[in-house]
mmCIF file of C-alpha atoms in Angstrom:
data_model
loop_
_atom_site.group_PDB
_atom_site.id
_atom_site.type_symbol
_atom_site.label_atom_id
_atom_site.label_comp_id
_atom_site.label_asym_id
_atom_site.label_seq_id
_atom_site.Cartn_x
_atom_site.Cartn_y
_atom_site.Cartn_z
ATOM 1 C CA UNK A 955 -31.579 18.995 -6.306
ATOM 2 C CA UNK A 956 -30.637 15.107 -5.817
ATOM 3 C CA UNK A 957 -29.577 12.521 -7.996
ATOM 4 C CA UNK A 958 -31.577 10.015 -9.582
ATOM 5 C CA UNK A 959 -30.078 9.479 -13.324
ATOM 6 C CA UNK A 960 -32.606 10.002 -16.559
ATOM 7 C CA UNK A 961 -35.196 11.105 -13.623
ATOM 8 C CA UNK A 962 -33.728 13.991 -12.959
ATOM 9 C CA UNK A 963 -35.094 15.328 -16.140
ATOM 10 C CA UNK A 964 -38.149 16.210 -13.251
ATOM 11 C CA UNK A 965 -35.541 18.725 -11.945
ATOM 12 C CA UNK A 966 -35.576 20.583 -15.376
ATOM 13 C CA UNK A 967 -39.453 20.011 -15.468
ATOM 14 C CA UNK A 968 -39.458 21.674 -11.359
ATOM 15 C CA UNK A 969 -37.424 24.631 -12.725
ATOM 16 C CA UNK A 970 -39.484 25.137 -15.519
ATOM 17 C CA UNK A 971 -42.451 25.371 -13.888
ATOM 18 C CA UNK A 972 -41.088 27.591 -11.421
ATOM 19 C CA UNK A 973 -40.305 30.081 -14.572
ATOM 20 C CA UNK A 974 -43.748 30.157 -15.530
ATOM 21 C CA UNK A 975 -45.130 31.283 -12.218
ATOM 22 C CA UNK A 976 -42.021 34.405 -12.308
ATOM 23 C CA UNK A 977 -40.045 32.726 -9.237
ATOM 24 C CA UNK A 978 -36.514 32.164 -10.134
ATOM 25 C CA UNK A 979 -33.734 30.676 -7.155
ATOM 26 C CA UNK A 980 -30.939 32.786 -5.902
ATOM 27 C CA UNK A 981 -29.253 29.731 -5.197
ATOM 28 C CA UNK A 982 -29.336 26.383 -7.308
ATOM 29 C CA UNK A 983 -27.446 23.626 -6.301
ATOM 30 C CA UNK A 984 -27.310 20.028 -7.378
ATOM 31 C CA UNK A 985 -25.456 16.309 -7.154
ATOM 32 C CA UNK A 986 -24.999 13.718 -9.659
ATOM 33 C CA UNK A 987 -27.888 14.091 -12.114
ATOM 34 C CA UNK A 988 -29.014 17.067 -10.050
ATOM 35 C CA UNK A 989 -25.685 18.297 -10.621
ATOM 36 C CA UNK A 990 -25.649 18.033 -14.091
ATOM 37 C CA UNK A 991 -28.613 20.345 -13.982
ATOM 38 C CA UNK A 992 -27.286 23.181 -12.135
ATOM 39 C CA UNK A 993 -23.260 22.756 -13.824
ATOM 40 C CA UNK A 994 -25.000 22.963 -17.237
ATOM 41 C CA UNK A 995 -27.473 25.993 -16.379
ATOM 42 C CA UNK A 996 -23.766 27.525 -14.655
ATOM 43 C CA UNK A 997 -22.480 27.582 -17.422
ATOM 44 C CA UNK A 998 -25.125 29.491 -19.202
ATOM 45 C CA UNK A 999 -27.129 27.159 -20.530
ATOM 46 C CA UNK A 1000 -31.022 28.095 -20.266
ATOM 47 C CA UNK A 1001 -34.024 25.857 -19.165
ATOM 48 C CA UNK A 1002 -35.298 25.837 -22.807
ATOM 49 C CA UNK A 1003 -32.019 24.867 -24.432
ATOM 50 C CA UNK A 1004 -30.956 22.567 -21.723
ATOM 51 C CA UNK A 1005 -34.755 20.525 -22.148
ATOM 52 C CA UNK A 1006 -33.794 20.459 -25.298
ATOM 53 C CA UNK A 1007 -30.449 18.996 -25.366
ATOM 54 C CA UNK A 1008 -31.918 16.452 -22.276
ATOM 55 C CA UNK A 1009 -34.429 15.163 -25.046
ATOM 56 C CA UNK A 1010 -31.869 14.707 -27.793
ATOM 57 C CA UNK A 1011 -29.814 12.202 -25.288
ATOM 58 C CA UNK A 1012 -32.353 10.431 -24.207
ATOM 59 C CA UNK A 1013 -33.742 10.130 -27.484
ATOM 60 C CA UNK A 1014 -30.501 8.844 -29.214
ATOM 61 C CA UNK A 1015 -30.190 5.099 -30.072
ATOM 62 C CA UNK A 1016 -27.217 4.801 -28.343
ATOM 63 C CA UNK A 1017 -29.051 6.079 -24.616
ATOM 64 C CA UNK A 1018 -32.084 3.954 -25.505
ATOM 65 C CA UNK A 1019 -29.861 0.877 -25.120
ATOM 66 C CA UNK A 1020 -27.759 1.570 -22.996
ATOM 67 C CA UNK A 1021 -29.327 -0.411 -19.785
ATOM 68 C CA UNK A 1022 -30.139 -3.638 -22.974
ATOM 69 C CA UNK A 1023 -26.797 -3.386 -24.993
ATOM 70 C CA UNK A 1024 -24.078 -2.376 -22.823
ATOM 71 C CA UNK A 1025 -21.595 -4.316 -24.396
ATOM 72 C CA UNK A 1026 -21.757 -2.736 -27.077
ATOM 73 C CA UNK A 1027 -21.816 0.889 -25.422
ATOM 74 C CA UNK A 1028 -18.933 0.437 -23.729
ATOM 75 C CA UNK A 1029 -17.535 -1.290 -27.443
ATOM 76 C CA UNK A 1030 -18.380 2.355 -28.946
ATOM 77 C CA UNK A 1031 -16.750 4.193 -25.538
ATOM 78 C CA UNK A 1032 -13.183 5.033 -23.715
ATOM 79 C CA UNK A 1033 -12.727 2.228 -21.298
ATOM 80 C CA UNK A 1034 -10.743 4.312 -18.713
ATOM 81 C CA UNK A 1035 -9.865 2.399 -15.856
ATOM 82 C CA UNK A 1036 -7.270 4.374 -14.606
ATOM 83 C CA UNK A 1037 -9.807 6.740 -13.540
ATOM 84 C CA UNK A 1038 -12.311 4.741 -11.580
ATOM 85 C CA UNK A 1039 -14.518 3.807 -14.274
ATOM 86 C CA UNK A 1040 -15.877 1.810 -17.331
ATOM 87 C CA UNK A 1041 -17.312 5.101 -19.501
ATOM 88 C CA UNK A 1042 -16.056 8.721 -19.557
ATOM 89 C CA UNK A 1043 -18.657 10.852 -19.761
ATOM 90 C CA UNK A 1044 -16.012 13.700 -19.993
ATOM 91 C CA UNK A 1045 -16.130 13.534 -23.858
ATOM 92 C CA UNK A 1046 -19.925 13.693 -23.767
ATOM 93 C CA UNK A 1047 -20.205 16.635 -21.358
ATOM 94 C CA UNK A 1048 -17.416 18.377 -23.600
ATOM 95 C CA UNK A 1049 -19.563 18.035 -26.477
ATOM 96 C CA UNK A 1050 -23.248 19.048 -24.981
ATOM 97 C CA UNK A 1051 -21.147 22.271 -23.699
ATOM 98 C CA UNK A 1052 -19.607 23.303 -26.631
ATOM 99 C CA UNK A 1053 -19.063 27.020 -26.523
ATOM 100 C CA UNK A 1054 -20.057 27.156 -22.745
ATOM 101 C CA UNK A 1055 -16.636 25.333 -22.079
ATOM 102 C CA UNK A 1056 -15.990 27.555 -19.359
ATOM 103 C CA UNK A 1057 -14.137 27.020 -15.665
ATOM 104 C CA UNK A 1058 -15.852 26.841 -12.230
ATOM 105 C CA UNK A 1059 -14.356 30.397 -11.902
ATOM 106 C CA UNK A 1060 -16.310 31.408 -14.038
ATOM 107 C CA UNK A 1061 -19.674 30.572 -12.790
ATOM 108 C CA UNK A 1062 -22.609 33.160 -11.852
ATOM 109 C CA UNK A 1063 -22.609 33.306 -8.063
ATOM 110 C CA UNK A 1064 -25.345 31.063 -6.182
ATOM 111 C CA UNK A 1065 -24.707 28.301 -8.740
ATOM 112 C CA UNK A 1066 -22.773 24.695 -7.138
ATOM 113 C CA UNK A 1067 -22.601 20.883 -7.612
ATOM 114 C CA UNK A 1068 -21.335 18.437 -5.018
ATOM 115 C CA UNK A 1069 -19.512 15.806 -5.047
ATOM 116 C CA UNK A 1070 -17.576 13.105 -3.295
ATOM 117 C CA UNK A 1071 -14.046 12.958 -2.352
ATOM 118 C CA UNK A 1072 -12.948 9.161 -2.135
ATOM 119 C CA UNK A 1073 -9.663 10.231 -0.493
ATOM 120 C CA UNK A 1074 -11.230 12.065 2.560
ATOM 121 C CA UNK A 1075 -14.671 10.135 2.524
ATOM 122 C CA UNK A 1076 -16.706 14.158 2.146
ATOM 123 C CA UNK A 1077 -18.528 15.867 0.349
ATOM 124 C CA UNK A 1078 -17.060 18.717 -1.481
ATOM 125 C CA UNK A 1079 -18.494 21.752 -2.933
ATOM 126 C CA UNK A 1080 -18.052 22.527 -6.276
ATOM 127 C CA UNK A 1081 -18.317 26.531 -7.090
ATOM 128 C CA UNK A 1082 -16.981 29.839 -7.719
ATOM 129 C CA UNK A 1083 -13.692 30.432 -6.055
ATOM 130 C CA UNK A 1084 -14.457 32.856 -3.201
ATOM 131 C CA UNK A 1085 -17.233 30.936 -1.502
ATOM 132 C CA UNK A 1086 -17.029 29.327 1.707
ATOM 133 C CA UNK A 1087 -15.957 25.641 1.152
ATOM 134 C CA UNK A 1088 -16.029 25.386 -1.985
ATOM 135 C CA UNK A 1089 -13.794 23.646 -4.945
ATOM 136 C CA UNK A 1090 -13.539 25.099 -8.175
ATOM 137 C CA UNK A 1091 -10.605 27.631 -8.507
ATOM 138 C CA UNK A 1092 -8.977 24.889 -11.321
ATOM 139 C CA UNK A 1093 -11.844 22.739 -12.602
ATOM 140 C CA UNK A 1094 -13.566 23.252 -15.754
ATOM 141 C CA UNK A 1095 -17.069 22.749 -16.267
ATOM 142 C CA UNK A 1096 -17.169 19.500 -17.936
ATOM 143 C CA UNK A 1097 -14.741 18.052 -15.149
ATOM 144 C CA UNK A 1098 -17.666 19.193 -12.389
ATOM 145 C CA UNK A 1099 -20.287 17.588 -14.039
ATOM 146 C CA UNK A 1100 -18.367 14.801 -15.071
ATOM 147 C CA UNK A 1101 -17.334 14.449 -11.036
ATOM 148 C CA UNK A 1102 -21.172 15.143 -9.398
ATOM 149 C CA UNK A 1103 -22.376 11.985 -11.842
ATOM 150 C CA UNK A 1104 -19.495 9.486 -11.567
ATOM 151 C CA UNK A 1105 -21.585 6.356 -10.343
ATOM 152 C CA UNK A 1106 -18.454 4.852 -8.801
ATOM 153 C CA UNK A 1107 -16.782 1.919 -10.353
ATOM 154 C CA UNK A 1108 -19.202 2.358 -13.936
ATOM 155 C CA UNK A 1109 -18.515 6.410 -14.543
ATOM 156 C CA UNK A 1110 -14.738 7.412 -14.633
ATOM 157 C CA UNK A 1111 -14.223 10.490 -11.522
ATOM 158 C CA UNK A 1112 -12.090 13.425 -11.746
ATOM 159 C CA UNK A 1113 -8.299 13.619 -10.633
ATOM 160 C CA UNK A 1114 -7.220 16.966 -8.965
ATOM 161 C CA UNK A 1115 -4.165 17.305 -7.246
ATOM 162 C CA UNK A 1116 -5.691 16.206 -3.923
ATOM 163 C CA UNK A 1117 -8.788 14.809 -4.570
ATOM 164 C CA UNK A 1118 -10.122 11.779 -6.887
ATOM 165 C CA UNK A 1119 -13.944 12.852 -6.814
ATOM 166 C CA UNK A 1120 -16.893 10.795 -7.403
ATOM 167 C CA UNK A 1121 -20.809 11.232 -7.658
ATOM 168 C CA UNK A 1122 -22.047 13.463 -4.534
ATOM 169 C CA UNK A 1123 -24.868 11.232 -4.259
ATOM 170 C CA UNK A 1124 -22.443 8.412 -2.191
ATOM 171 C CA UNK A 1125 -22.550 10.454 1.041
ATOM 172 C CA UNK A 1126 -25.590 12.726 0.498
ATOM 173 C CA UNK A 1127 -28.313 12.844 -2.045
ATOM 174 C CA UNK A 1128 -30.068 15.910 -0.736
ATOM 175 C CA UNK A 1129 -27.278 19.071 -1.009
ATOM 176 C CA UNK A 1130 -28.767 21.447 1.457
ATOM 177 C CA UNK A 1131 -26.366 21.793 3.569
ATOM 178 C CA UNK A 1132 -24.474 23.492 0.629
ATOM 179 C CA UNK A 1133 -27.066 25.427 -0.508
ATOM 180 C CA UNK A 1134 -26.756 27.257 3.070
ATOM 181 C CA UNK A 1135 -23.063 27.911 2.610
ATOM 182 C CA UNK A 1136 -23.801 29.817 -1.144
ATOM 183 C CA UNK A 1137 -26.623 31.647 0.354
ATOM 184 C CA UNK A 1138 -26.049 35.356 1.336
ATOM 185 C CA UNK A 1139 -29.476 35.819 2.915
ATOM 186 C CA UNK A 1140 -32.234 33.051 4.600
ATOM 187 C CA UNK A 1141 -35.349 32.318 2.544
ATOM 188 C CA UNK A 1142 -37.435 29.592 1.213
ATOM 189 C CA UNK A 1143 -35.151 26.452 0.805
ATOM 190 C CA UNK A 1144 -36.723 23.919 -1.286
ATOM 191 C CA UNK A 1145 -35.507 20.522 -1.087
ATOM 192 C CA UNK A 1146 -36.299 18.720 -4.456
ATOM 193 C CA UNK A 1147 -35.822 15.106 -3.779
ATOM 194 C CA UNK A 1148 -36.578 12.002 -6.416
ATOM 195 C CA UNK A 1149 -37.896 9.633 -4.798
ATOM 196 C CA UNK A 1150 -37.349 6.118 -6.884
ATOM 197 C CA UNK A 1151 -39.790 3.356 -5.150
ATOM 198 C CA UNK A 1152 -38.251 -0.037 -3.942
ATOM 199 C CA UNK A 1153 -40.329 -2.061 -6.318
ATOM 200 C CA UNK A 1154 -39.584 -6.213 -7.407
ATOM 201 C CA UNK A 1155 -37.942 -6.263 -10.510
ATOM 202 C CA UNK A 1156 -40.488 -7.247 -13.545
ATOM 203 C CA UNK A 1157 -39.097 -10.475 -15.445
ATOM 204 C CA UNK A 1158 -35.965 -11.545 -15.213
ATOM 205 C CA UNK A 1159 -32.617 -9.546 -14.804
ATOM 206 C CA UNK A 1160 -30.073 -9.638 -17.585
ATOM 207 C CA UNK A 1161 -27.068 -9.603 -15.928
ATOM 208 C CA UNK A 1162 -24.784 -7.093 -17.679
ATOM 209 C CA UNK A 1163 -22.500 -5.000 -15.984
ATOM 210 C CA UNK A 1164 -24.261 -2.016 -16.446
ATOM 211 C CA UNK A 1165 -27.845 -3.348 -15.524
ATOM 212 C CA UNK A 1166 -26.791 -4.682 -12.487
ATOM 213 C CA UNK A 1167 -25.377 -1.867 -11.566
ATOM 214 C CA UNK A 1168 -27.844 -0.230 -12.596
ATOM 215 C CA UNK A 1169 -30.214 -2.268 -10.687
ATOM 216 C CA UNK A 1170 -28.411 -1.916 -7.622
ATOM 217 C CA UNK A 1171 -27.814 1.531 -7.173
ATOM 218 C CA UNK A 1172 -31.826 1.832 -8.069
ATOM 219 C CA UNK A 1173 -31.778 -0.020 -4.183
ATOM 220 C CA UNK A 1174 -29.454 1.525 -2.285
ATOM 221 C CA UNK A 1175 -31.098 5.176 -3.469
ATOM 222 C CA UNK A 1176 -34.772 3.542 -2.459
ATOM 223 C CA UNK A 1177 -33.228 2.476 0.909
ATOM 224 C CA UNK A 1178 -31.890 5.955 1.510
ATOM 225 C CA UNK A 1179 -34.640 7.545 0.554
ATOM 226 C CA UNK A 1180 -37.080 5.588 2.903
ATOM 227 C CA UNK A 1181 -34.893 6.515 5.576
ATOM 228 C CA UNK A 1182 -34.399 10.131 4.914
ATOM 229 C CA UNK A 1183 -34.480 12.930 7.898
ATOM 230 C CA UNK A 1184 -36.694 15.522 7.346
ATOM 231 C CA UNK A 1185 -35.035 18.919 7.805
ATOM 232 C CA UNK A 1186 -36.297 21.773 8.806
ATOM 233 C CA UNK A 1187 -37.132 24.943 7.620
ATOM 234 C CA UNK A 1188 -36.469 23.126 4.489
ATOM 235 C CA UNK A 1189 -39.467 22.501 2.177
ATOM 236 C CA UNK A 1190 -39.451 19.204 0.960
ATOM 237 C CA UNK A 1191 -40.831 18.058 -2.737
ATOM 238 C CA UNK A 1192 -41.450 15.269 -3.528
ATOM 239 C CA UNK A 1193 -42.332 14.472 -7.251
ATOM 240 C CA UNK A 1194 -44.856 12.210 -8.260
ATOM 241 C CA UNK A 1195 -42.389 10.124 -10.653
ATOM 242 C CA UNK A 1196 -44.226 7.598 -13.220
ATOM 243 C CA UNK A 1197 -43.552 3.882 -12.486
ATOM 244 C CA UNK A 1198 -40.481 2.346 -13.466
ATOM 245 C CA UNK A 1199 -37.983 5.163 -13.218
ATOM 246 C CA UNK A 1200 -34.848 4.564 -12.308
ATOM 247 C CA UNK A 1201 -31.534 5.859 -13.168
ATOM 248 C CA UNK A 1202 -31.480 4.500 -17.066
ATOM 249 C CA UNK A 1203 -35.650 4.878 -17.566
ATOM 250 C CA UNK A 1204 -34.837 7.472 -20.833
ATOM 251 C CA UNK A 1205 -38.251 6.090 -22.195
ATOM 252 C CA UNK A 1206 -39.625 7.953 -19.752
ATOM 253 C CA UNK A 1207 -38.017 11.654 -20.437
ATOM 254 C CA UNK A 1208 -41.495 13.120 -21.588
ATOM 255 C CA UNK A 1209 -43.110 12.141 -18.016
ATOM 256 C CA UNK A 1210 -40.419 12.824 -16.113
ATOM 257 C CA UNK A 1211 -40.317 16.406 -17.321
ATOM 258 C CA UNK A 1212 -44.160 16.570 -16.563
ATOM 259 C CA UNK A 1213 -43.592 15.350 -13.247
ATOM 260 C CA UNK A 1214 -41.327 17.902 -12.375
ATOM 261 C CA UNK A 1215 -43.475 20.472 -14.134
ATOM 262 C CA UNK A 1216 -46.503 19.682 -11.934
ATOM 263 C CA UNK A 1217 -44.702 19.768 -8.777
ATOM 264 C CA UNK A 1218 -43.919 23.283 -9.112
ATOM 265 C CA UNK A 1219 -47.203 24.452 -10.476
ATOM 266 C CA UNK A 1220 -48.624 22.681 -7.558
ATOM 267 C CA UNK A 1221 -45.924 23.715 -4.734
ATOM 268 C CA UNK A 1222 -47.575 26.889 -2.909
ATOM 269 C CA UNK A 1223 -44.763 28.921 -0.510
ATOM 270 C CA UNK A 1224 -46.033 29.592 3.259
ATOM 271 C CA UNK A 1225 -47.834 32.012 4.122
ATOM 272 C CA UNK A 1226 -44.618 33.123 6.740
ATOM 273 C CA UNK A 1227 -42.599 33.978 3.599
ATOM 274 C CA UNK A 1228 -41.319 36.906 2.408
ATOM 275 C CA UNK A 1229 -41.037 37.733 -0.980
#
């Protein structure tokens, strides 16, 4: 599951839809909002309670703004800049997980986020000590899901003891490549990608920090989608996302949850595959 910020409420709406038709992943893996996703559902969250909790945030005042007014959000937040980053979303993650505060160790097995490691310029995986490449044997929940989403330079990363990691999304939106390494067995690998359009901005741009960022990582994730490899046996899914959403759209939650919905009611595994 890729990044995308508020869209990836479409990967809740994918998974969801999935439910409903009885077909449920052995393997779920995610970065940045993606990874948010599958850190949460790790840690025992399920879909209904997770949609749930995504429609409080991006119903609350505070989200609604946050693009408009973030002066005032950052006002109201730690300024950590010792860690890499305007807003910890640490305290937020701690709070959403309350009573699933458990450690990566602890995961179910198939579930991982990814991330990026500044110091060694890779991606790292994120999962249950044990599996091949991956990271997890001291991090806590709430420090993996704070690390898949840290937009560099406006989220605060995480600190380990050899790593300072950042949003996976920096060196590669599309986490298959991990989702190999978790699975035991070869199947149907379905590559949920959110595709934001490269579209001229609408009036003009207010230029707080956190819009143009905002703005600009909108771009870059348009450009690299555009220019995206297509992989193979993967099965690629591409969500028809309403106009306008972006990384901060949380207007939009309600469509962006039917988006994902549709895809997987719609979606239809090859004929080749076994069940």
């Amino acid at each position: 599951m890729s990044g995308g910020g508020v869209a990836g409420a479409a990967h809740i709406g994918f998974l969801m839809g999935l439910q409903e038709r009885g077909i449920r992943p052995r393997v779920l893996v995610g970065t940045s909002a993606g990874g948010i996703v599958a850190g949460f559902l790790a840690a025992g969250y399920t879909l209904p309670r997770l949609e749930q909790v995504f429609a409080e945030v991006s119903a609350h005042p505070a989200w609604y703004g946050l693009v408009d007014e973030a002066e005032n959000w950052i006002l109201h937040h730690t300024l950590r800049e010792e860690r890499g980053g305007l807003i910890d979303l640490a305290g937020l993650f701690a709070r959403l997980l309350h009573g699933h505060q458990m450690a990566v160790a602890d995961w179910s097995v198939g579930y991982g986020v990814t991330a990026t490691d500044l110091l060694t310029g890779t991606t790292v995986l994120i999962a249950r000590p044990g599996t091949r490449a991956a990271l997890g044997r001291s991090l806590t929940t709430v420090e993996a899901v704070t690390a898949t989403s840290a937009l560099p330079g406006l989220f605060c990363g995480v600190q380990t003891s050899d790593a300072f990691l950042v949003d996976g999304g920096v060196l590669d939106d599309s986490p298959y490549d991990s989702v190999q390494t978790l699975a035991e067995q070869q199947g149907i690998a379905l590559d949920l990608i959110l595709y934001l359009e490269l579209r001229p901005q609408r009036g003009p741009l207010r230029p707080t920090p956190t819009e143009v960022v905002a703005r600009t990582i909108d771009l870059l994730l348009a450009k690299a989608n555009a220019e995206r490899p297509t992989r193979t046996p993967v099965v690629h899914l591409r969500p028809e996302l309403p106009a306008g959403a972006g990384l901060f759209s949380f207007a939009l939650y309600p469509q962006l949850l039917a988006a994902g919905q549709r895809s997987a009611r719609d979606w239809r595994p090859p004929a080749s595959a076994k069940p």
